[in-house]
Amino acid sequence: MTTAPLVAVAHGSRDPRSAATIHRLLDVVRALRPELDVRVAFLDLSQPLLGDVLDAVRADGHREAVVVPLLLGHAFHARVDVPAAVADAQQRHPDLRVRIGDVLGPDPRLDAAAWRRLLAAGADPDDPELGVLLAGAGSSHAPANRLVADVAARWQSRTSWAGTVATFAAAAAPDVPAAIELLRARGARRFAVGSWFLAPGLLPDRIVELAQARSDAPLIAGPMADDPGVADLVLHRYDLATVDAPLPVPA
């Protein structure tokens, strides 16, 4: 078998909407490249787990695989969890070569996907009284948070909005109440929440609940996952990984 399967690995969630959204994303990936063996995996909380999928890849006769993390930045899961799961699989299967692709962000295709979701929710780029929160999960890894803030700044530069502020569900500031107060101070009278999430779940729900509690009928953008641009980005990360040197095969 000459073509390495694409194993797309998401974080996982107890919320069934999350896994369903990831599966829809991979359906779009398959539609874009029907000849490619595309498999879904999760790090935790959802099935199948990454190690089990890599076991199945080897059982099906493959000697190579490419893991593409469906993660938006280089936080803990990308830096630790994914490499650890791959290393465990390679210890079980010394003849299986696994390349790990880059995380999805930063990339203009993510910016565009989140932007399309926000416009679909009804946000008007020419509304000078609109305050926009770009909501992400939040991380103790500062560069992951800066990525979201950078996107918010780019949006601000091309709109007439009162303001655009990155906000986070956990582990980073500002939280939603603080972000709304910042936007009110800049003249916002109406609010919209952009989504820097791939899929629904506990953290996006927390963002929405806080925004609805602190503002009147805010516009709520959906998560990005099954946007065609995200699917194209997954394939781009796969293609880049296939030309990189594979990880060493354990002796």
mmCIF file with all atom_site columns, N, CA and C in Angstrom, residues 16 37 53 70 74 78 86 90 106 141 157 199 209:
data_model
loop_
_atom_site.group_PDB
_atom_site.id
_atom_site.type_symbol
_atom_site.label_atom_id
_atom_site.label_alt_id
_atom_site.label_comp_id
_atom_site.label_asym_id
_atom_site.label_entity_id
_atom_site.label_seq_id
_atom_site.pdbx_PDB_ins_code
_atom_site.Cartn_x
_atom_site.Cartn_y
_atom_site.Cartn_z
_atom_site.occupancy
_atom_site.B_iso_or_equiv
_atom_site.pdbx_formal_charge
_atom_site.auth_seq_id
_atom_site.auth_comp_id
_atom_site.auth_asym_id
_atom_site.auth_atom_id
_atom_site.pdbx_PDB_model_num
ATOM 1  N N  . PRO A 1 16  ? -21.852 14.829 22.438 1.00 0.00 ? 16  PRO A N  1
ATOM 2  C CA . PRO A 1 16  ? -21.899 14.116 21.152 1.00 0.00 ? 16  PRO A CA 1
ATOM 3  C C  . PRO A 1 16  ? -21.923 15.038 19.945 1.00 0.00 ? 16  PRO A C  1
ATOM 4  N N  . ASP A 1 37  ? -7.508  7.500  1.947  1.00 0.00 ? 37  ASP A N  1
ATOM 5  C CA . ASP A 1 37  ? -8.025  6.806  3.129  1.00 0.00 ? 37  ASP A CA 1
ATOM 6  C C  . ASP A 1 37  ? -7.981  7.787  4.303  1.00 0.00 ? 37  ASP A C  1
ATOM 7  N N  . VAL A 1 53  ? -6.754  3.762  16.424 1.00 0.00 ? 53  VAL A N  1
ATOM 8  C CA . VAL A 1 53  ? -6.824  3.976  14.972 1.00 0.00 ? 53  VAL A CA 1
ATOM 9  C C  . VAL A 1 53  ? -5.490  3.624  14.320 1.00 0.00 ? 53  VAL A C  1
ATOM 10 N N  . LEU A 1 70  ? -6.270  18.066 14.594 1.00 0.00 ? 70  LEU A N  1
ATOM 11 C CA . LEU A 1 70  ? -7.346  19.039 14.388 1.00 0.00 ? 70  LEU A CA 1
ATOM 12 C C  . LEU A 1 70  ? -7.368  19.980 15.596 1.00 0.00 ? 70  LEU A C  1
ATOM 13 N N  . HIS A 1 74  ? -0.493  25.516 19.035 1.00 0.00 ? 74  HIS A N  1
ATOM 14 C CA . HIS A 1 74  ? 0.536   24.635 19.592 1.00 0.00 ? 74  HIS A CA 1
ATOM 15 C C  . HIS A 1 74  ? 0.472   24.634 21.116 1.00 0.00 ? 74  HIS A C  1
ATOM 16 N N  . ALA A 1 78  ? -1.110  19.512 21.413 1.00 0.00 ? 78  ALA A N  1
ATOM 17 C CA . ALA A 1 78  ? -0.278  19.372 20.215 1.00 0.00 ? 78  ALA A CA 1
ATOM 18 C C  . ALA A 1 78  ? 1.167   19.059 20.575 1.00 0.00 ? 78  ALA A C  1
ATOM 19 N N  . VAL A 1 86  ? 1.462   8.858  19.441 1.00 0.00 ? 86  VAL A N  1
ATOM 20 C CA . VAL A 1 86  ? 2.148   8.322  18.263 1.00 0.00 ? 86  VAL A CA 1
ATOM 21 C C  . VAL A 1 86  ? 3.342   7.468  18.686 1.00 0.00 ? 86  VAL A C  1
ATOM 22 N N  . GLN A 1 90  ? 4.083   3.521  17.826 1.00 0.00 ? 90  GLN A N  1
ATOM 23 C CA . GLN A 1 90  ? 5.280   3.053  17.135 1.00 0.00 ? 90  GLN A CA 1
ATOM 24 C C  . GLN A 1 90  ? 6.045   2.022  17.962 1.00 0.00 ? 90  GLN A C  1
ATOM 25 N N  . PRO A 1 106 ? -1.608  28.902 12.930 1.00 0.00 ? 106 PRO A N  1
ATOM 26 C CA . PRO A 1 106 ? -2.388  29.905 12.210 1.00 0.00 ? 106 PRO A CA 1
ATOM 27 C C  . PRO A 1 106 ? -2.430  29.628 10.709 1.00 0.00 ? 106 PRO A C  1
ATOM 28 N N  . HIS A 1 141 ? -0.622  28.447 27.359 1.00 0.00 ? 141 HIS A N  1
ATOM 29 C CA . HIS A 1 141 ? 0.435   28.667 26.366 1.00 0.00 ? 141 HIS A CA 1
ATOM 30 C C  . HIS A 1 141 ? 0.119   29.977 25.647 1.00 0.00 ? 141 HIS A C  1
ATOM 31 N N  . SER A 1 157 ? -9.359  45.767 11.712 1.00 0.00 ? 157 SER A N  1
ATOM 32 C CA . SER A 1 157 ? -8.740  46.662 10.749 1.00 0.00 ? 157 SER A CA 1
ATOM 33 C C  . SER A 1 157 ? -9.533  46.794 9.456  1.00 0.00 ? 157 SER A C  1
ATOM 34 N N  . ALA A 1 199 ? -15.642 22.835 16.972 1.00 0.00 ? 199 ALA A N  1
ATOM 35 C CA . ALA A 1 199 ? -16.860 22.056 17.188 1.00 0.00 ? 199 ALA A CA 1
ATOM 36 C C  . ALA A 1 199 ? -17.582 22.534 18.439 1.00 0.00 ? 199 ALA A C  1
ATOM 37 N N  . GLU A 1 209 ? -23.471 31.275 26.850 1.00 0.00 ? 209 GLU A N  1
ATOM 38 C CA . GLU A 1 209 ? -24.284 31.580 28.034 1.00 0.00 ? 209 GLU A CA 1
ATOM 39 C C  . GLU A 1 209 ? -23.865 32.904 28.668 1.00 0.00 ? 209 GLU A C  1
#
